[in-house]
Short mmCIF file of C-alpha atoms and ligand atoms in Angstrom, two decimals:
data_model
loop_
_atom_site.label_atom_id
_atom_site.label_comp_id
_atom_site.label_asym_id
_atom_site.label_seq_id
_atom_site.Cartn_x
_atom_site.Cartn_y
_atom_site.Cartn_z
CA MET Z 1 -16.08 -0.76 -17.01
CA ARG Z 2 -16.15 2.62 -18.74
CA THR Z 3 -19.26 3.26 -16.72
CA TYR Z 4 -17.72 3.19 -13.14
CA LEU Z 5 -14.02 4.34 -14.36
CA ASP Z 6 -11.95 7.04 -15.62
CA PHE Z 7 -8.26 7.16 -16.85
CA SER Z 8 -5.92 10.06 -17.23
CA PRO Z 9 -4.96 10.58 -20.22
CA GLU Z 10 -1.35 9.06 -19.68
CA VAL Z 11 -2.55 6.24 -17.92
CA ARG Z 12 -4.90 5.29 -20.81
CA THR Z 13 -2.24 5.91 -23.54
CA ALA Z 14 0.45 3.78 -21.35
CA LEU Z 15 -2.22 0.96 -20.62
CA ASP Z 16 -3.46 0.95 -24.46
CA GLU Z 17 0.35 0.73 -25.56
CA ASN Z 18 1.13 -2.30 -22.87
CA ARG Z 19 3.76 -0.21 -21.59
CA PRO Z 20 4.12 -0.21 -17.59
CA VAL Z 21 2.14 1.26 -15.34
CA VAL Z 22 2.10 1.51 -11.44
CA ALA Z 23 -0.97 2.18 -9.24
CA LEU Z 24 -0.69 4.16 -5.86
CA GLU Z 25 -3.15 4.30 -3.12
CA SER Z 26 -4.93 7.45 -1.63
CA THR Z 27 -5.58 6.45 2.07
CA ILE Z 28 -1.77 7.29 2.52
CA ILE Z 29 -2.48 10.76 1.34
CA SER Z 30 -6.14 11.57 2.91
CA HIS Z 31 -5.18 9.33 5.81
CA GLY Z 32 -1.71 8.22 6.61
CA MET Z 33 0.18 11.51 6.38
CA PRO Z 34 -0.45 15.34 7.53
CA TYR Z 35 -0.88 18.38 5.00
CA PRO Z 36 1.60 19.26 3.21
CA ALA Z 37 4.05 16.05 3.44
CA ASN Z 38 1.00 14.26 1.81
CA ILE Z 39 0.68 15.76 -0.98
CA GLN Z 40 4.56 16.74 -1.39
CA THR Z 41 5.29 12.78 -0.62
CA ALA Z 42 2.14 11.92 -3.38
CA GLN Z 43 4.15 14.45 -6.32
CA GLU Z 44 7.36 12.76 -5.61
CA VAL Z 45 6.05 9.47 -5.60
CA GLU Z 46 4.53 9.84 -8.81
CA CYS Z 47 8.18 11.31 -10.39
CA ILE Z 48 10.27 8.62 -9.05
CA VAL Z 49 7.84 5.89 -11.04
CA LYS Z 50 8.07 7.80 -13.88
CA GLU Z 51 11.86 8.39 -13.69
CA SER Z 52 12.34 4.71 -13.06
CA GLY Z 53 10.62 4.30 -16.53
CA ALA Z 54 6.85 3.56 -15.71
CA VAL Z 55 3.55 5.86 -15.22
CA PRO Z 56 1.83 6.53 -12.06
CA ALA Z 57 -1.48 6.07 -11.43
CA THR Z 58 -2.92 7.14 -7.92
CA MET Z 59 -6.03 5.80 -7.17
CA ALA Z 60 -9.22 7.30 -5.69
CA VAL Z 61 -12.97 7.69 -5.80
CA ILE Z 62 -13.94 11.32 -6.96
CA GLY Z 63 -17.53 12.23 -7.31
CA GLY Z 64 -18.52 8.45 -7.54
CA ARG Z 65 -16.20 8.04 -10.25
CA ILE Z 66 -13.16 5.56 -10.04
CA LYS Z 67 -9.97 7.37 -10.96
CA ALA Z 68 -7.22 5.55 -12.42
CA GLY Z 69 -4.75 8.63 -12.41
CA LEU Z 70 -5.64 11.72 -10.41
CA GLY Z 71 -5.21 14.92 -11.94
CA ALA Z 72 -3.66 17.84 -9.25
CA GLU Z 73 -6.92 19.43 -8.20
CA ASP Z 74 -8.13 16.07 -7.19
CA MET Z 75 -5.02 15.08 -5.46
CA LYS Z 76 -4.86 18.41 -3.48
CA PHE Z 77 -8.85 18.11 -2.73
CA LEU Z 78 -7.95 14.31 -1.13
CA ALA Z 79 -4.98 16.31 0.79
CA GLN Z 80 -6.48 19.08 2.16
CA GLU Z 81 -10.11 18.02 2.50
CA LYS Z 82 -10.81 16.54 6.44
CA HIS Z 83 -13.71 14.59 5.66
CA VAL Z 84 -12.85 12.25 2.82
CA ILE Z 85 -13.93 8.66 3.36
CA LYS Z 86 -11.19 5.81 3.76
CA ALA Z 87 -12.77 3.38 1.45
CA SER Z 88 -11.81 0.06 1.75
CA ARG Z 89 -13.44 -3.23 0.05
CA MET Z 90 -16.99 -2.68 2.06
CA ASP Z 91 -17.16 1.03 1.29
CA LEU Z 92 -16.60 0.79 -2.39
CA ALA Z 93 -20.20 0.28 -4.00
CA VAL Z 94 -21.72 2.44 -1.40
CA VAL Z 95 -19.05 5.56 -2.09
CA ILE Z 96 -19.52 4.71 -5.57
CA ALA Z 97 -23.37 4.62 -5.90
CA GLY Z 98 -23.70 7.89 -3.70
CA LYS Z 99 -21.61 9.77 -5.69
CA CYS Z 100 -19.01 10.42 -2.97
CA HIS Z 101 -15.61 11.37 -2.34
CA ALA Z 102 -13.27 8.76 -1.55
CA SER Z 103 -9.69 7.75 -0.78
CA THR Z 104 -8.78 3.92 -1.07
CA THR Z 105 -6.96 1.85 1.18
CA VAL Z 106 -4.50 -1.47 -0.09
CA ALA Z 107 -7.44 -3.43 -0.34
CA ALA Z 108 -9.56 -0.67 -2.38
CA THR Z 109 -6.47 0.18 -4.49
CA MET Z 110 -6.15 -3.27 -5.70
CA ILE Z 111 -9.85 -3.87 -6.59
CA CYS Z 112 -9.71 -0.14 -8.75
CA ALA Z 113 -6.20 -1.67 -10.27
CA ASP Z 114 -7.39 -4.98 -11.41
CA LEU Z 115 -10.60 -3.06 -12.88
CA ALA Z 116 -7.89 -1.36 -14.71
CA GLY Z 117 -5.58 -3.77 -16.34
CA ILE Z 118 -2.95 -2.43 -13.82
CA ARG Z 119 -0.90 -5.43 -12.14
CA VAL Z 120 1.52 -3.25 -10.03
CA PHE Z 121 0.82 -1.62 -6.84
CA VAL Z 122 3.15 0.30 -4.69
CA THR Z 123 2.54 1.50 -1.26
CA GLY Z 124 3.93 2.14 1.91
CA GLY Z 125 2.75 -0.88 4.27
CA ILE Z 126 -0.10 -2.98 4.22
CA GLY Z 127 -2.92 -3.39 6.87
CA GLY Z 128 -3.03 -6.64 8.95
CA VAL Z 129 -3.57 -8.21 12.02
CA HIS Z 130 -3.66 -6.07 14.74
CA ARG Z 131 -1.90 -6.62 18.45
CA GLY Z 132 -4.88 -8.10 20.51
CA ALA Z 133 -6.73 -9.34 17.47
CA GLU Z 134 -7.50 -12.51 19.76
CA LYS Z 135 -10.09 -10.32 21.65
CA THR Z 136 -11.04 -7.20 18.88
CA PHE Z 137 -11.33 -9.63 15.43
CA ASP Z 138 -9.11 -6.33 13.93
CA ILE Z 139 -7.94 -7.58 10.81
CA SER Z 140 -7.37 -5.46 7.53
CA ALA Z 141 -9.60 -6.21 4.68
CA ASP Z 142 -6.26 -6.08 2.85
CA LEU Z 143 -5.26 -9.48 3.71
CA GLN Z 144 -8.27 -11.03 2.14
CA GLU Z 145 -7.63 -9.00 -0.61
CA LEU Z 146 -4.53 -10.25 -1.45
CA SER Z 147 -5.58 -13.61 -1.29
CA ARG Z 148 -8.17 -12.67 -4.36
CA THR Z 149 -7.14 -9.97 -6.06
CA ASP Z 150 -4.68 -10.51 -9.01
CA VAL Z 151 -2.17 -7.55 -8.22
CA THR Z 152 1.45 -7.67 -6.98
CA VAL Z 153 1.51 -4.82 -3.92
CA VAL Z 154 5.36 -3.85 -3.25
CA CYS Z 155 5.38 -2.30 0.58
CA SER Z 156 8.00 -2.39 3.20
CA GLY Z 157 6.06 -5.23 5.42
CA ALA Z 158 3.20 -4.03 7.51
CA LYS Z 159 3.21 -1.50 9.66
CA ALA Z 160 4.99 -1.98 13.16
CA ILE Z 161 1.68 -1.09 14.88
CA LEU Z 162 0.38 -4.78 13.99
CA ASP Z 163 0.91 -8.17 15.36
CA LEU Z 164 3.78 -9.16 12.35
CA ARG Z 165 3.82 -12.65 13.25
CA LEU Z 166 0.06 -13.67 13.01
CA THR Z 167 -0.23 -11.14 9.92
CA MET Z 168 2.38 -13.57 8.05
CA GLU Z 169 0.40 -16.49 9.30
CA TYR Z 170 -2.66 -15.41 7.84
CA LEU Z 171 -1.06 -14.43 4.62
CA GLU Z 172 0.39 -18.06 4.88
CA THR Z 173 -3.01 -19.57 5.42
CA LEU Z 174 -4.84 -17.62 2.56
CA GLY Z 175 -1.83 -18.74 0.26
CA VAL Z 176 0.00 -15.36 -0.49
CA PRO Z 177 3.34 -15.43 -1.61
CA ALA Z 178 5.36 -13.35 0.38
CA LEU Z 179 8.53 -12.60 -1.52
CA GLY Z 180 11.66 -10.50 0.84
CA PHE Z 181 13.76 -8.15 -1.71
CA GLY Z 182 17.08 -8.44 -0.83
CA THR Z 183 16.32 -10.11 2.43
CA ASP Z 184 15.66 -13.21 4.38
CA GLU Z 185 13.26 -11.45 6.68
CA LEU Z 186 9.88 -9.41 6.68
CA PRO Z 187 11.09 -5.80 7.41
CA ALA Z 188 9.59 -4.21 10.41
CA PHE Z 189 8.09 -0.98 8.50
CA TYR Z 190 10.13 1.82 10.41
CA SER Z 191 13.20 -0.40 10.62
CA ARG Z 192 14.65 -3.17 8.42
CA HIS Z 193 14.47 -6.41 10.77
CA SER Z 194 11.54 -7.91 12.18
CA GLY Z 195 13.20 -11.67 13.26
CA ILE Z 196 10.18 -13.23 11.25
CA LYS Z 197 12.18 -15.18 8.71
CA LEU Z 198 10.37 -15.01 5.17
CA ALA Z 199 9.75 -18.43 2.65
CA TYR Z 200 11.49 -16.70 0.07
CA ARG Z 201 13.67 -13.80 -1.13
CA VAL Z 202 14.18 -12.00 -4.78
CA ASP Z 203 16.98 -10.24 -5.59
CA SER Z 204 16.11 -8.69 -8.90
CA ALA Z 205 12.87 -7.24 -10.39
CA ALA Z 206 13.09 -9.54 -13.41
CA GLU Z 207 12.64 -12.56 -11.17
CA ILE Z 208 9.58 -11.14 -9.49
CA ALA Z 209 7.91 -10.30 -12.86
CA ARG Z 210 8.42 -14.31 -14.04
CA ILE Z 211 6.98 -15.09 -10.61
CA MET Z 212 3.87 -12.74 -11.57
CA LYS Z 213 3.38 -14.53 -14.73
CA THR Z 214 3.89 -17.77 -13.66
CA LYS Z 215 1.53 -17.52 -10.97
CA TRP Z 216 -1.37 -15.98 -13.29
CA ASP Z 217 -0.62 -18.30 -15.91
CA LEU Z 218 -1.30 -21.44 -13.54
CA GLY Z 219 -4.67 -19.91 -12.29
CA LEU Z 220 -3.39 -19.43 -9.30
CA SER Z 221 -5.65 -16.38 -8.48
CA GLY Z 222 -4.64 -13.46 -6.09
CA GLY Z 223 -1.81 -11.09 -5.44
CA ILE Z 224 1.80 -11.24 -4.36
CA LEU Z 225 3.72 -9.48 -1.51
CA VAL Z 226 7.01 -8.01 -2.27
CA ALA Z 227 8.43 -6.51 0.97
CA ASN Z 228 11.08 -4.07 0.38
CA PRO Z 229 13.42 -2.92 3.76
CA ILE Z 230 13.41 0.67 4.35
CA PRO Z 231 16.89 2.23 3.32
CA GLU Z 232 19.57 1.74 6.10
CA ALA Z 233 19.84 5.62 6.38
CA ASP Z 234 16.41 5.97 7.12
CA SER Z 235 15.74 3.36 9.19
CA MET Z 236 14.45 3.80 12.67
CA ASP Z 237 16.13 2.06 16.21
CA PRO Z 238 13.79 -0.50 16.57
CA ALA Z 239 13.67 -0.44 20.45
CA HIS Z 240 13.00 3.48 20.10
CA ILE Z 241 10.07 2.98 17.65
CA ASN Z 242 8.64 0.12 19.79
CA SER Z 243 8.32 1.71 23.13
CA ILE Z 244 6.50 4.57 21.00
CA ILE Z 245 4.37 2.34 19.44
CA ASP Z 246 3.49 0.61 22.59
CA LYS Z 247 2.31 4.29 23.97
CA ALA Z 248 0.27 4.75 20.63
CA LEU Z 249 -1.66 1.73 21.49
CA GLU Z 250 -2.01 2.17 24.93
CA ALA Z 251 -3.51 6.04 23.93
CA CYS Z 252 -5.79 3.82 21.05
CA GLU Z 253 -7.33 1.67 24.10
CA ASP Z 254 -7.95 4.58 26.33
CA LYS Z 255 -9.60 6.50 23.78
CA SER Z 256 -11.90 3.25 22.40
CA VAL Z 257 -10.92 4.11 19.04
CA ARG Z 258 -12.34 1.17 16.83
CA GLY Z 259 -12.76 -0.10 13.20
CA LYS Z 260 -11.28 1.97 10.62
CA ASP Z 261 -10.21 4.92 12.52
CA VAL Z 262 -7.64 2.53 14.39
CA THR Z 263 -5.04 2.64 11.77
CA PRO Z 264 -5.25 6.63 10.93
CA PHE Z 265 -5.19 6.91 14.84
CA LEU Z 266 -1.87 4.99 15.21
CA LEU Z 267 0.24 6.54 12.68
CA SER Z 268 -0.68 9.89 14.10
CA LYS Z 269 -0.34 8.96 17.50
CA VAL Z 270 3.50 7.35 16.54
CA LYS Z 271 4.27 10.35 14.43
CA GLU Z 272 3.38 12.97 17.22
CA LEU Z 273 5.56 10.73 19.61
CA SER Z 274 8.33 10.28 17.63
CA LYS Z 275 8.30 14.24 17.00
CA GLY Z 276 8.03 13.68 13.30
CA GLU Z 277 10.95 11.04 12.67
CA SER Z 278 8.36 8.22 11.65
CA LEU Z 279 7.03 10.13 8.99
CA GLU Z 280 10.44 11.08 7.85
CA SER Z 281 10.92 7.02 7.77
CA ASN Z 282 7.44 6.83 6.26
CA ILE Z 283 8.33 9.20 3.30
CA ALA Z 284 11.62 7.61 2.92
CA LEU Z 285 10.66 3.74 2.38
CA ILE Z 286 7.67 4.63 0.18
CA LYS Z 287 9.90 6.53 -2.13
CA ASN Z 288 11.95 3.52 -2.34
CA ASN Z 289 9.29 1.12 -2.83
CA ALA Z 290 8.35 3.54 -5.79
CA ALA Z 291 11.25 2.86 -7.42
CA LEU Z 292 11.37 -0.85 -7.15
CA GLY Z 293 7.85 -0.95 -7.98
CA ALA Z 294 8.55 0.89 -11.53
CA LYS Z 295 11.29 -1.65 -12.20
CA ILE Z 296 9.18 -4.65 -11.45
CA ALA Z 297 6.46 -2.91 -13.99
CA VAL Z 298 8.87 -2.42 -16.41
CA GLU Z 299 10.07 -6.04 -16.35
CA TYR Z 300 6.67 -7.45 -16.42
CA ALA Z 301 5.45 -5.64 -19.54
CA LYS Z 302 8.85 -6.87 -21.24
CA LEU Z 303 8.01 -10.58 -20.53
CA LEU Z 304 4.45 -10.04 -22.03
CA GLN Z 305 5.59 -8.41 -25.09
CA SER Z 306 8.28 -11.39 -25.50
CA VAL Z 307 5.21 -14.16 -25.86
N1 LIG L 401 0.59 2.37 4.86
C1 LIG L 401 1.31 3.59 5.51
N2 LIG L 401 -0.10 4.56 5.74
C2 LIG L 401 -1.21 4.00 5.50
C3 LIG L 401 -1.57 2.97 5.07
C4 LIG L 401 -0.77 2.20 5.18
O1 LIG L 401 2.14 3.87 5.47
O2 LIG L 401 -2.00 5.14 5.72
C5 LIG L 401 -3.01 2.61 4.99
C6 LIG L 401 -3.43 1.89 3.99
O3 LIG L 401 -4.33 2.60 2.76
C7 LIG L 401 -3.85 0.80 4.71
C8 LIG L 401 -4.92 0.78 5.52
O4 LIG L 401 -4.53 -0.06 3.55
O5 LIG L 401 -4.27 2.03 6.06
C9 LIG L 401 -5.01 -0.11 6.54
O6 LIG L 401 -6.45 0.22 7.05
P1 LIG L 401 -6.93 -1.03 8.02
O7 LIG L 401 -6.02 -1.26 8.99
O8 LIG L 401 -8.42 0.05 8.75
O9 LIG L 401 -7.82 -2.08 7.12
MN1 LIG L 402 -9.19 -2.63 11.13
#
């Protein structure tokens, strides 16, 4: 793997010493948030992971090399450059062979984390089944990835721009455990409630670590989804955000946006229509997820050391 993968010194040492490491994605930097909120958030998220006892590893492809742990210059580049490729599973080999620069989606970050030996990954929201998928077939590659790659993904549910009910059905079919952290319900990203009941609720990081170890000990390959609701103080009014999402979806249809451009288009439209409120929520929830992800990584490292 060294042929393709570079570790930052901090990540390399932590992995060698079996200390907790948390992977972070980079599409949220290049395509999910505007500059400079994107780089500020990415740096703050890394700080929170450190304060919570783990080493952050933001993942991306720079000049065809997979980076586990991004340097300050590379992060700045991803945050400011307009033409970074958004890489999911289908793109990875092409961008690496072509020596390109690319940010990694949830799916691609899971693949890179797995190659690096990192088992916990923090993001804002996963991709999922889009509304109207029965016509467009637009289903994020993130879901298939969760069914095949051994990484725990900590998020605040799937973005409310998606069809959350179909997303959960799809994950159930694929056999992906979805665990509500301190909740019985799937959070709706910008708000805490979706009305969709989850099969499992967990209330501690240690419990999640035990589920991870048991799943992979049993040879049940694939990921685990941890759904952590946005803090009450930062959540948006569901009726308000839903009416904005409906307008953003109409704009997407009118402009015939397709394929991998759909998610970035909707996120930026929602931000514009909410006058920035959705961005504030997005930042708050990812920070909250970073603290939980680090705690899970700490507990998982402890479990592995105790055997
Ligand atoms: N969550 C966010 N902002 C984002 C994304 C998720 O809060 O920008 C990105 C993730 O990288 C996710 C991707 O994997 O959107 C999904 O894209 P698609 O629907 O094209 O698979
Ligand atoms: Mn898609």
